[in-house]
């Protein structure tokens, strides 16, 4: 077994999207190869309705998949295909934009006016860029939850983990998307296939993530699997941890425990031409998408 080194730890940056939604962006609109096949990750968490209620009005997507995971409040959505619905707390929507879709997402707070959710963008390989759009809406009750003897709890949104398989399937990057809660002080190792790119996002409590390549002077913990493991500083709320190659991630929860997302997927390794919500392989494909938007042919007829 080899522990994945921590390549980078960074705080999500505050930004604004849609019609004025305040959110924190962990990555996006920079180097698309960094976490290939994933392009962008946003944490939209607000205590005041005025910071999110204007939402994300009608906008296009092509060439990507958007994954929305709601923790608090609701998100009402509608699209150019006539689909409408509402995501509640614990629900997930996996939208494959494919050849093109126009949609809107309008968040609403819970009884206390609070809203919290995440959106992840996954790239599509060139062979699937122009596939027919589709949705996978998954309710909270359909997401399997597994609990270990030490109190560690994992919601398996997609992929297989600890004998459970997430309900989302047929995704190009064959991703694993886990929502993990680890009690205070508990040390845990999670297996990840070596060929995947992987990151963690801490959104509650704190944790130290093991790094076999950490420099001397960093706190040295006990051996794990015969390998000495160094622990970097605790990573707290709204922190992205980007991992190198290896087949496991080892961490230890901080004094108040930790809740984090652990997400991995198979890299696509293709050229990326990216403009806003449209991600293709070439600049000409981007220009064609813009022409389609302008002349009313962006939405392709179903075959």
PDB file of C-alpha atoms in Angstrom:
ATOM      1  CA  UNK A   1       0.000   0.000   0.000  1.00  0.00           C
ATOM      2  CA  UNK A   2       1.188   3.526  -0.727  1.00  0.00           C
ATOM      3  CA  UNK A   3      -0.125   6.674   0.929  1.00  0.00           C
ATOM      4  CA  UNK A   4      -1.080   9.477  -1.430  1.00  0.00           C
ATOM      5  CA  UNK A   5       1.051  12.551  -0.741  1.00  0.00           C
ATOM      6  CA  UNK A   6      -0.684  15.864  -0.149  1.00  0.00           C
ATOM      7  CA  UNK A   7       0.241  17.977  -3.170  1.00  0.00           C
ATOM      8  CA  UNK A   8      -1.576  21.074  -1.970  1.00  0.00           C
ATOM      9  CA  UNK A   9      -3.838  22.343   0.781  1.00  0.00           C
ATOM     10  CA  UNK A  10      -5.740  25.535   0.045  1.00  0.00           C
ATOM     11  CA  UNK A  11      -8.727  27.471   1.282  1.00  0.00           C
ATOM     12  CA  UNK A  12     -11.776  27.890  -0.939  1.00  0.00           C
ATOM     13  CA  UNK A  13     -12.057  31.452  -2.229  1.00  0.00           C
ATOM     14  CA  UNK A  14     -15.147  33.604  -1.866  1.00  0.00           C
ATOM     15  CA  UNK A  15     -16.767  34.578  -5.155  1.00  0.00           C
ATOM     16  CA  UNK A  16     -20.157  35.361  -6.663  1.00  0.00           C
ATOM     17  CA  UNK A  17     -22.083  33.505  -9.381  1.00  0.00           C
ATOM     18  CA  UNK A  18     -25.514  33.433 -10.970  1.00  0.00           C
ATOM     19  CA  UNK A  19     -27.634  36.475 -10.192  1.00  0.00           C
ATOM     20  CA  UNK A  20     -25.641  37.280  -7.061  1.00  0.00           C
ATOM     21  CA  UNK A  21     -25.145  34.070  -5.100  1.00  0.00           C
ATOM     22  CA  UNK A  22     -22.254  34.302  -2.658  1.00  0.00           C
ATOM     23  CA  UNK A  23     -20.258  31.091  -2.521  1.00  0.00           C
ATOM     24  CA  UNK A  24     -16.772  29.664  -1.969  1.00  0.00           C
ATOM     25  CA  UNK A  25     -14.878  28.099  -4.889  1.00  0.00           C
ATOM     26  CA  UNK A  26     -12.338  25.381  -4.089  1.00  0.00           C
ATOM     27  CA  UNK A  27     -11.133  25.133  -7.697  1.00  0.00           C
ATOM     28  CA  UNK A  28     -12.246  26.059 -11.186  1.00  0.00           C
ATOM     29  CA  UNK A  29     -11.420  28.181 -14.249  1.00  0.00           C
ATOM     30  CA  UNK A  30      -7.690  27.588 -13.818  1.00  0.00           C
ATOM     31  CA  UNK A  31      -5.656  24.534 -14.854  1.00  0.00           C
ATOM     32  CA  UNK A  32      -8.193  21.902 -16.048  1.00  0.00           C
ATOM     33  CA  UNK A  33      -5.561  19.139 -15.878  1.00  0.00           C
ATOM     34  CA  UNK A  34      -5.017  19.674 -12.146  1.00  0.00           C
ATOM     35  CA  UNK A  35      -7.931  17.488 -11.031  1.00  0.00           C
ATOM     36  CA  UNK A  36      -8.957  15.968 -14.378  1.00  0.00           C
ATOM     37  CA  UNK A  37     -11.735  14.780 -14.883  1.00  0.00           C
ATOM     38  CA  UNK A  38     -13.130  17.408 -12.477  1.00  0.00           C
ATOM     39  CA  UNK A  39     -13.253  21.043 -13.564  1.00  0.00           C
ATOM     40  CA  UNK A  40     -14.862  23.057 -10.767  1.00  0.00           C
ATOM     41  CA  UNK A  41     -16.086  22.703  -7.201  1.00  0.00           C
ATOM     42  CA  UNK A  42     -18.280  25.247  -5.397  1.00  0.00           C
ATOM     43  CA  UNK A  43     -19.496  25.338  -1.798  1.00  0.00           C
ATOM     44  CA  UNK A  44     -22.653  27.453  -1.587  1.00  0.00           C
ATOM     45  CA  UNK A  45     -23.387  27.986   2.099  1.00  0.00           C
ATOM     46  CA  UNK A  46     -25.210  31.000   3.442  1.00  0.00           C
ATOM     47  CA  UNK A  47     -27.057  32.048   6.577  1.00  0.00           C
ATOM     48  CA  UNK A  48     -28.863  34.990   4.950  1.00  0.00           C
ATOM     49  CA  UNK A  49     -31.464  34.525   2.188  1.00  0.00           C
ATOM     50  CA  UNK A  50     -30.344  37.717   0.437  1.00  0.00           C
ATOM     51  CA  UNK A  51     -26.995  36.026  -0.255  1.00  0.00           C
ATOM     52  CA  UNK A  52     -28.533  33.248  -2.360  1.00  0.00           C
ATOM     53  CA  UNK A  53     -32.229  33.836  -3.116  1.00  0.00           C
ATOM     54  CA  UNK A  54     -31.649  35.339  -6.607  1.00  0.00           C
ATOM     55  CA  UNK A  55     -30.197  31.984  -7.582  1.00  0.00           C
ATOM     56  CA  UNK A  56     -28.852  30.800 -10.913  1.00  0.00           C
ATOM     57  CA  UNK A  57     -31.294  31.904 -13.652  1.00  0.00           C
ATOM     58  CA  UNK A  58     -31.424  30.336 -17.112  1.00  0.00           C
ATOM     59  CA  UNK A  59     -27.994  29.463 -18.484  1.00  0.00           C
ATOM     60  CA  UNK A  60     -26.542  26.930 -20.943  1.00  0.00           C
ATOM     61  CA  UNK A  61     -24.285  23.910 -20.445  1.00  0.00           C
ATOM     62  CA  UNK A  62     -22.597  21.704 -23.012  1.00  0.00           C
ATOM     63  CA  UNK A  63     -19.876  19.060 -22.816  1.00  0.00           C
ATOM     64  CA  UNK A  64     -19.925  18.520 -19.026  1.00  0.00           C
ATOM     65  CA  UNK A  65     -21.792  16.954 -16.121  1.00  0.00           C
ATOM     66  CA  UNK A  66     -22.916  18.983 -13.119  1.00  0.00           C
ATOM     67  CA  UNK A  67     -23.343  17.284  -9.741  1.00  0.00           C
ATOM     68  CA  UNK A  68     -25.438  19.121  -7.147  1.00  0.00           C
ATOM     69  CA  UNK A  69     -25.511  17.861  -3.544  1.00  0.00           C
ATOM     70  CA  UNK A  70     -27.835  19.656  -1.107  1.00  0.00           C
ATOM     71  CA  UNK A  71     -27.271  19.567   2.657  1.00  0.00           C
ATOM     72  CA  UNK A  72     -29.632  22.303   3.914  1.00  0.00           C
ATOM     73  CA  UNK A  73     -32.567  24.026   2.266  1.00  0.00           C
ATOM     74  CA  UNK A  74     -33.849  23.148  -1.209  1.00  0.00           C
ATOM     75  CA  UNK A  75     -32.981  23.823  -4.846  1.00  0.00           C
ATOM     76  CA  UNK A  76     -35.762  24.176  -7.421  1.00  0.00           C
ATOM     77  CA  UNK A  77     -34.647  23.364 -10.955  1.00  0.00           C
ATOM     78  CA  UNK A  78     -36.102  23.504 -14.440  1.00  0.00           C
ATOM     79  CA  UNK A  79     -34.722  23.057 -17.949  1.00  0.00           C
ATOM     80  CA  UNK A  80     -35.331  23.494 -21.669  1.00  0.00           C
ATOM     81  CA  UNK A  81     -36.502  19.875 -21.969  1.00  0.00           C
ATOM     82  CA  UNK A  82     -39.439  20.553 -19.669  1.00  0.00           C
ATOM     83  CA  UNK A  83     -38.010  18.877 -16.572  1.00  0.00           C
ATOM     84  CA  UNK A  84     -38.836  20.479 -13.222  1.00  0.00           C
ATOM     85  CA  UNK A  85     -38.206  19.370  -9.667  1.00  0.00           C
ATOM     86  CA  UNK A  86     -36.930  20.188  -6.221  1.00  0.00           C
ATOM     87  CA  UNK A  87     -33.828  18.874  -4.471  1.00  0.00           C
ATOM     88  CA  UNK A  88     -34.149  18.628  -0.692  1.00  0.00           C
ATOM     89  CA  UNK A  89     -31.657  18.132   2.114  1.00  0.00           C
ATOM     90  CA  UNK A  90     -29.465  15.109   1.392  1.00  0.00           C
ATOM     91  CA  UNK A  91     -30.581  14.829  -2.252  1.00  0.00           C
ATOM     92  CA  UNK A  92     -28.255  14.660  -5.263  1.00  0.00           C
ATOM     93  CA  UNK A  93     -28.762  15.578  -8.907  1.00  0.00           C
ATOM     94  CA  UNK A  94     -26.319  14.360 -11.540  1.00  0.00           C
ATOM     95  CA  UNK A  95     -27.002  16.233 -14.773  1.00  0.00           C
ATOM     96  CA  UNK A  96     -25.265  15.177 -17.976  1.00  0.00           C
ATOM     97  CA  UNK A  97     -25.493  18.276 -20.182  1.00  0.00           C
ATOM     98  CA  UNK A  98     -24.032  16.501 -23.209  1.00  0.00           C
ATOM     99  CA  UNK A  99     -24.987  18.207 -26.474  1.00  0.00           C
ATOM    100  CA  UNK A 100     -26.613  21.080 -24.659  1.00  0.00           C
ATOM    101  CA  UNK A 101     -29.228  22.136 -22.184  1.00  0.00           C
ATOM    102  CA  UNK A 102     -30.610  25.380 -20.777  1.00  0.00           C
ATOM    103  CA  UNK A 103     -31.541  25.236 -17.125  1.00  0.00           C
ATOM    104  CA  UNK A 104     -31.984  27.216 -13.944  1.00  0.00           C
ATOM    105  CA  UNK A 105     -31.380  26.452 -10.275  1.00  0.00           C
ATOM    106  CA  UNK A 106     -33.097  28.492  -7.578  1.00  0.00           C
ATOM    107  CA  UNK A 107     -32.044  27.812  -3.951  1.00  0.00           C
ATOM    108  CA  UNK A 108     -34.323  28.286  -0.964  1.00  0.00           C
ATOM    109  CA  UNK A 109     -33.388  28.298   2.711  1.00  0.00           C
ATOM    110  CA  UNK A 110     -34.539  25.940   5.431  1.00  0.00           C
ATOM    111  CA  UNK A 111     -36.812  27.006   8.301  1.00  0.00           C
ATOM    112  CA  UNK A 112     -33.950  29.117   9.684  1.00  0.00           C
ATOM    113  CA  UNK A 113     -33.204  30.689   6.302  1.00  0.00           C
ATOM    114  CA  UNK A 114     -30.009  28.674   5.843  1.00  0.00           C
ATOM    115  CA  UNK A 115     -28.808  27.160   2.573  1.00  0.00           C
ATOM    116  CA  UNK A 116     -25.914  24.734   2.039  1.00  0.00           C
ATOM    117  CA  UNK A 117     -24.914  22.628  -0.917  1.00  0.00           C
ATOM    118  CA  UNK A 118     -22.103  21.769  -3.294  1.00  0.00           C
ATOM    119  CA  UNK A 119     -21.739  21.733  -7.052  1.00  0.00           C
ATOM    120  CA  UNK A 120     -19.063  19.739  -8.855  1.00  0.00           C
ATOM    121  CA  UNK A 121     -18.411  19.874 -12.598  1.00  0.00           C
ATOM    122  CA  UNK A 122     -17.142  16.739 -14.307  1.00  0.00           C
ATOM    123  CA  UNK A 123     -15.733  16.788 -17.821  1.00  0.00           C
ATOM    124  CA  UNK A 124     -17.000  14.530 -20.601  1.00  0.00           C
ATOM    125  CA  UNK A 125     -14.648  12.753 -23.043  1.00  0.00           C
ATOM    126  CA  UNK A 126     -14.821  13.875 -26.681  1.00  0.00           C
ATOM    127  CA  UNK A 127     -16.849  10.797 -27.669  1.00  0.00           C
ATOM    128  CA  UNK A 128     -19.617  11.843 -25.239  1.00  0.00           C
ATOM    129  CA  UNK A 129     -19.545  15.630 -25.556  1.00  0.00           C
ATOM    130  CA  UNK A 130     -22.599  15.623 -27.820  1.00  0.00           C
ATOM    131  CA  UNK A 131     -24.543  12.831 -26.147  1.00  0.00           C
ATOM    132  CA  UNK A 132     -28.213  13.360 -25.318  1.00  0.00           C
ATOM    133  CA  UNK A 133     -28.750  15.228 -22.032  1.00  0.00           C
ATOM    134  CA  UNK A 134     -30.023  13.258 -19.045  1.00  0.00           C
ATOM    135  CA  UNK A 135     -30.707  13.603 -15.335  1.00  0.00           C
ATOM    136  CA  UNK A 136     -30.248  11.306 -12.393  1.00  0.00           C
ATOM    137  CA  UNK A 137     -32.160  12.641  -9.382  1.00  0.00           C
ATOM    138  CA  UNK A 138     -31.398  10.724  -6.191  1.00  0.00           C
ATOM    139  CA  UNK A 139     -33.264  11.266  -2.925  1.00  0.00           C
ATOM    140  CA  UNK A 140     -31.474  11.147   0.410  1.00  0.00           C
ATOM    141  CA  UNK A 141     -33.169   7.897   1.436  1.00  0.00           C
ATOM    142  CA  UNK A 142     -31.729   6.100  -1.598  1.00  0.00           C
ATOM    143  CA  UNK A 143     -28.093   6.946  -0.771  1.00  0.00           C
ATOM    144  CA  UNK A 144     -26.528   4.064   1.181  1.00  0.00           C
ATOM    145  CA  UNK A 145     -24.900   4.894   4.521  1.00  0.00           C
ATOM    146  CA  UNK A 146     -22.265   2.633   6.087  1.00  0.00           C
ATOM    147  CA  UNK A 147     -20.929   2.974   9.635  1.00  0.00           C
ATOM    148  CA  UNK A 148     -17.733   1.453  11.022  1.00  0.00           C
ATOM    149  CA  UNK A 149     -17.208   0.238  14.591  1.00  0.00           C
ATOM    150  CA  UNK A 150     -15.298   3.418  15.513  1.00  0.00           C
ATOM    151  CA  UNK A 151     -18.253   5.614  14.539  1.00  0.00           C
ATOM    152  CA  UNK A 152     -17.005   6.610  11.085  1.00  0.00           C
ATOM    153  CA  UNK A 153     -19.970   7.140   8.751  1.00  0.00           C
ATOM    154  CA  UNK A 154     -19.844   7.230   4.946  1.00  0.00           C
ATOM    155  CA  UNK A 155     -22.612   8.222   2.523  1.00  0.00           C
ATOM    156  CA  UNK A 156     -21.839   6.523  -0.803  1.00  0.00           C
ATOM    157  CA  UNK A 157     -23.186   8.827  -3.517  1.00  0.00           C
ATOM    158  CA  UNK A 158     -21.443   7.114  -6.414  1.00  0.00           C
ATOM    159  CA  UNK A 159     -18.904   4.334  -6.780  1.00  0.00           C
ATOM    160  CA  UNK A 160     -18.387   1.359  -4.496  1.00  0.00           C
ATOM    161  CA  UNK A 161     -17.161   1.582  -0.913  1.00  0.00           C
ATOM    162  CA  UNK A 162     -17.201  -0.793   2.065  1.00  0.00           C
ATOM    163  CA  UNK A 163     -19.494  -3.198   0.240  1.00  0.00           C
ATOM    164  CA  UNK A 164     -22.048  -0.571  -0.774  1.00  0.00           C
ATOM    165  CA  UNK A 165     -22.664   0.884  -4.228  1.00  0.00           C
ATOM    166  CA  UNK A 166     -23.921   4.413  -4.785  1.00  0.00           C
ATOM    167  CA  UNK A 167     -27.157   4.898  -6.761  1.00  0.00           C
ATOM    168  CA  UNK A 168     -25.654   7.135  -9.482  1.00  0.00           C
ATOM    169  CA  UNK A 169     -24.306   5.126 -12.421  1.00  0.00           C
ATOM    170  CA  UNK A 170     -23.204   5.323 -16.045  1.00  0.00           C
ATOM    171  CA  UNK A 171     -20.849   8.265 -15.452  1.00  0.00           C
ATOM    172  CA  UNK A 172     -17.956   8.672 -17.889  1.00  0.00           C
ATOM    173  CA  UNK A 173     -15.239   9.291 -15.289  1.00  0.00           C
ATOM    174  CA  UNK A 174     -16.313   6.303 -13.161  1.00  0.00           C
ATOM    175  CA  UNK A 175     -16.166   8.564 -10.091  1.00  0.00           C
ATOM    176  CA  UNK A 176     -16.273   7.804  -6.408  1.00  0.00           C
ATOM    177  CA  UNK A 177     -18.091  10.487  -4.377  1.00  0.00           C
ATOM    178  CA  UNK A 178     -18.150   9.946  -0.613  1.00  0.00           C
ATOM    179  CA  UNK A 179     -19.483  12.096   2.245  1.00  0.00           C
ATOM    180  CA  UNK A 180     -17.440  11.017   5.279  1.00  0.00           C
ATOM    181  CA  UNK A 181     -17.842  11.818   8.989  1.00  0.00           C
ATOM    182  CA  UNK A 182     -15.073  10.724  11.393  1.00  0.00           C
ATOM    183  CA  UNK A 183     -15.345  11.145  15.203  1.00  0.00           C
ATOM    184  CA  UNK A 184     -12.830  13.207  17.185  1.00  0.00           C
ATOM    185  CA  UNK A 185      -9.302  11.797  17.264  1.00  0.00           C
ATOM    186  CA  UNK A 186     -10.077   8.742  15.138  1.00  0.00           C
ATOM    187  CA  UNK A 187      -7.453   7.767  12.582  1.00  0.00           C
ATOM    188  CA  UNK A 188      -8.726   6.268   9.337  1.00  0.00           C
ATOM    189  CA  UNK A 189      -7.448   5.002   5.994  1.00  0.00           C
ATOM    190  CA  UNK A 190      -9.575   5.028   2.841  1.00  0.00           C
ATOM    191  CA  UNK A 191      -8.664   3.022  -0.263  1.00  0.00           C
ATOM    192  CA  UNK A 192      -8.667   4.789  -3.642  1.00  0.00           C
ATOM    193  CA  UNK A 193      -7.767   3.167  -6.960  1.00  0.00           C
ATOM    194  CA  UNK A 194      -4.272   4.282  -7.955  1.00  0.00           C
ATOM    195  CA  UNK A 195      -5.272   5.431 -11.448  1.00  0.00           C
ATOM    196  CA  UNK A 196      -7.743   8.012 -10.128  1.00  0.00           C
ATOM    197  CA  UNK A 197      -7.191  11.677  -9.401  1.00  0.00           C
ATOM    198  CA  UNK A 198      -8.437  12.496  -5.927  1.00  0.00           C
ATOM    199  CA  UNK A 199      -9.228  15.382  -3.609  1.00  0.00           C
ATOM    200  CA  UNK A 200     -10.822  15.928  -0.214  1.00  0.00           C
ATOM    201  CA  UNK A 201     -12.903  18.922   0.845  1.00  0.00           C
ATOM    202  CA  UNK A 202     -13.317  19.586   4.568  1.00  0.00           C
ATOM    203  CA  UNK A 203     -16.533  21.430   5.426  1.00  0.00           C
ATOM    204  CA  UNK A 204     -17.036  20.711   9.121  1.00  0.00           C
ATOM    205  CA  UNK A 205     -14.509  20.266  11.945  1.00  0.00           C
ATOM    206  CA  UNK A 206     -10.889  19.564  11.048  1.00  0.00           C
ATOM    207  CA  UNK A 207      -8.467  16.768  10.215  1.00  0.00           C
ATOM    208  CA  UNK A 208      -4.807  16.055   9.542  1.00  0.00           C
ATOM    209  CA  UNK A 209      -4.070  14.194   6.317  1.00  0.00           C
ATOM    210  CA  UNK A 210      -1.073  11.885   6.277  1.00  0.00           C
ATOM    211  CA  UNK A 211       1.751  12.593   3.889  1.00  0.00           C
ATOM    212  CA  UNK A 212       4.674  10.166   3.618  1.00  0.00           C
ATOM    213  CA  UNK A 213       6.672  12.830   1.784  1.00  0.00           C
ATOM    214  CA  UNK A 214       6.288  15.589   4.382  1.00  0.00           C
ATOM    215  CA  UNK A 215       9.525  17.288   5.429  1.00  0.00           C
ATOM    216  CA  UNK A 216      11.207  16.639   8.736  1.00  0.00           C
ATOM    217  CA  UNK A 217       9.939  18.752  11.590  1.00  0.00           C
ATOM    218  CA  UNK A 218       6.323  17.971  10.842  1.00  0.00           C
ATOM    219  CA  UNK A 219       4.621  15.975  13.560  1.00  0.00           C
ATOM    220  CA  UNK A 220       5.614  12.316  13.132  1.00  0.00           C
ATOM    221  CA  UNK A 221       2.871   9.848  13.916  1.00  0.00           C
ATOM    222  CA  UNK A 222       3.006   6.094  14.380  1.00  0.00           C
ATOM    223  CA  UNK A 223       3.708   3.810  11.466  1.00  0.00           C
ATOM    224  CA  UNK A 224       0.823   2.858   9.219  1.00  0.00           C
ATOM    225  CA  UNK A 225       1.248  -0.415   7.356  1.00  0.00           C
ATOM    226  CA  UNK A 226       4.955  -0.401   8.093  1.00  0.00           C
ATOM    227  CA  UNK A 227       5.388   3.086   6.645  1.00  0.00           C
ATOM    228  CA  UNK A 228       6.236   6.154   8.705  1.00  0.00           C
ATOM    229  CA  UNK A 229       3.614   8.809   8.221  1.00  0.00           C
ATOM    230  CA  UNK A 230       3.991  12.531   8.736  1.00  0.00           C
ATOM    231  CA  UNK A 231       0.947  14.603   9.560  1.00  0.00           C
ATOM    232  CA  UNK A 232       0.588  18.109   8.228  1.00  0.00           C
ATOM    233  CA  UNK A 233      -1.261  20.863  10.074  1.00  0.00           C
ATOM    234  CA  UNK A 234      -4.963  20.372  10.686  1.00  0.00           C
ATOM    235  CA  UNK A 235      -7.169  21.297   7.723  1.00  0.00           C
ATOM    236  CA  UNK A 236     -10.359  23.046   8.768  1.00  0.00           C
ATOM    237  CA  UNK A 237     -13.608  24.314   7.289  1.00  0.00           C
ATOM    238  CA  UNK A 238     -13.684  25.068   3.528  1.00  0.00           C
ATOM    239  CA  UNK A 239     -10.284  23.490   2.838  1.00  0.00           C
ATOM    240  CA  UNK A 240      -9.351  21.603  -0.335  1.00  0.00           C
ATOM    241  CA  UNK A 241      -6.712  18.862  -0.099  1.00  0.00           C
ATOM    242  CA  UNK A 242      -5.295  17.720  -3.443  1.00  0.00           C
ATOM    243  CA  UNK A 243      -3.557  14.336  -3.441  1.00  0.00           C
ATOM    244  CA  UNK A 244      -0.815  12.799  -5.542  1.00  0.00           C
ATOM    245  CA  UNK A 245      -0.707   9.174  -6.665  1.00  0.00           C
ATOM    246  CA  UNK A 246      -1.088   6.190  -4.365  1.00  0.00           C
ATOM    247  CA  UNK A 247      -3.796   3.781  -3.339  1.00  0.00           C
ATOM    248  CA  UNK A 248      -4.927   5.124   0.014  1.00  0.00           C
ATOM    249  CA  UNK A 249      -5.639   8.312   1.936  1.00  0.00           C
ATOM    250  CA  UNK A 250      -4.869   8.337   5.654  1.00  0.00           C
ATOM    251  CA  UNK A 251      -6.223  11.001   7.990  1.00  0.00           C
ATOM    252  CA  UNK A 252      -6.861  11.707  11.640  1.00  0.00           C
ATOM    253  CA  UNK A 253      -9.866  13.688  12.823  1.00  0.00           C
ATOM    254  CA  UNK A 254      -9.270  16.815  14.881  1.00  0.00           C
ATOM    255  CA  UNK A 255     -10.541  17.427  18.429  1.00  0.00           C
ATOM    256  CA  UNK A 256     -14.109  18.168  17.276  1.00  0.00           C
ATOM    257  CA  UNK A 257     -14.257  15.442  14.613  1.00  0.00           C
ATOM    258  CA  UNK A 258     -14.474  16.086  10.881  1.00  0.00           C
ATOM    259  CA  UNK A 259     -16.865  15.848   7.961  1.00  0.00           C
ATOM    260  CA  UNK A 260     -15.445  15.961   4.458  1.00  0.00           C
ATOM    261  CA  UNK A 261     -16.052  14.894   0.880  1.00  0.00           C
ATOM    262  CA  UNK A 262     -13.600  12.426  -0.695  1.00  0.00           C
ATOM    263  CA  UNK A 263     -13.942  12.483  -4.478  1.00  0.00           C
ATOM    264  CA  UNK A 264     -11.939  10.666  -7.140  1.00  0.00           C
ATOM    265  CA  UNK A 265     -12.271   9.876 -10.831  1.00  0.00           C
ATOM    266  CA  UNK A 266     -10.407   8.526 -13.838  1.00  0.00           C
ATOM    267  CA  UNK A 267      -8.592  11.275 -15.782  1.00  0.00           C
ATOM    268  CA  UNK A 268      -9.756  11.866 -19.349  1.00  0.00           C
ATOM    269  CA  UNK A 269      -6.425  13.277 -20.599  1.00  0.00           C
ATOM    270  CA  UNK A 270      -7.854  15.224 -23.541  1.00  0.00           C
ATOM    271  CA  UNK A 271      -7.472  18.843 -24.679  1.00  0.00           C
ATOM    272  CA  UNK A 272      -9.863  21.273 -22.972  1.00  0.00           C
ATOM    273  CA  UNK A 273     -11.404  24.339 -24.599  1.00  0.00           C
ATOM    274  CA  UNK A 274     -13.450  26.108 -21.928  1.00  0.00           C
ATOM    275  CA  UNK A 275     -15.669  29.156 -21.900  1.00  0.00           C
ATOM    276  CA  UNK A 276     -17.959  29.653 -18.917  1.00  0.00           C
ATOM    277  CA  UNK A 277     -20.479  26.792 -18.700  1.00  0.00           C
ATOM    278  CA  UNK A 278     -19.383  25.207 -21.998  1.00  0.00           C
ATOM    279  CA  UNK A 279     -16.405  22.835 -22.125  1.00  0.00           C
ATOM    280  CA  UNK A 280     -15.309  21.297 -25.422  1.00  0.00           C
ATOM    281  CA  UNK A 281     -12.046  19.959 -26.883  1.00  0.00           C
ATOM    282  CA  UNK A 282     -11.225  22.638 -29.464  1.00  0.00           C
ATOM    283  CA  UNK A 283     -11.726  26.370 -29.944  1.00  0.00           C
ATOM    284  CA  UNK A 284     -13.717  25.668 -33.107  1.00  0.00           C
ATOM    285  CA  UNK A 285     -16.135  23.516 -31.103  1.00  0.00           C
ATOM    286  CA  UNK A 286     -16.522  26.410 -28.656  1.00  0.00           C
ATOM    287  CA  UNK A 287     -17.212  28.822 -31.509  1.00  0.00           C
ATOM    288  CA  UNK A 288     -19.804  26.399 -32.881  1.00  0.00           C
ATOM    289  CA  UNK A 289     -21.494  26.278 -29.482  1.00  0.00           C
ATOM    290  CA  UNK A 290     -21.672  30.075 -29.448  1.00  0.00           C
ATOM    291  CA  UNK A 291     -23.148  30.080 -32.965  1.00  0.00           C
ATOM    292  CA  UNK A 292     -25.705  27.494 -31.864  1.00  0.00           C
ATOM    293  CA  UNK A 293     -26.675  29.669 -28.898  1.00  0.00           C
ATOM    294  CA  UNK A 294     -27.064  32.726 -31.105  1.00  0.00           C
ATOM    295  CA  UNK A 295     -29.091  31.075 -33.869  1.00  0.00           C
ATOM    296  CA  UNK A 296     -31.374  28.983 -31.667  1.00  0.00           C
ATOM    297  CA  UNK A 297     -29.925  25.547 -32.461  1.00  0.00           C
ATOM    298  CA  UNK A 298     -28.144  24.926 -29.163  1.00  0.00           C
ATOM    299  CA  UNK A 299     -30.740  22.406 -28.000  1.00  0.00           C
ATOM    300  CA  UNK A 300     -30.472  19.350 -30.228  1.00  0.00           C
ATOM    301  CA  UNK A 301     -33.560  17.268 -31.088  1.00  0.00           C
ATOM    302  CA  UNK A 302     -33.812  13.880 -29.387  1.00  0.00           C
ATOM    303  CA  UNK A 303     -32.924  10.935 -31.626  1.00  0.00           C
TER     304      UNK A 303
END
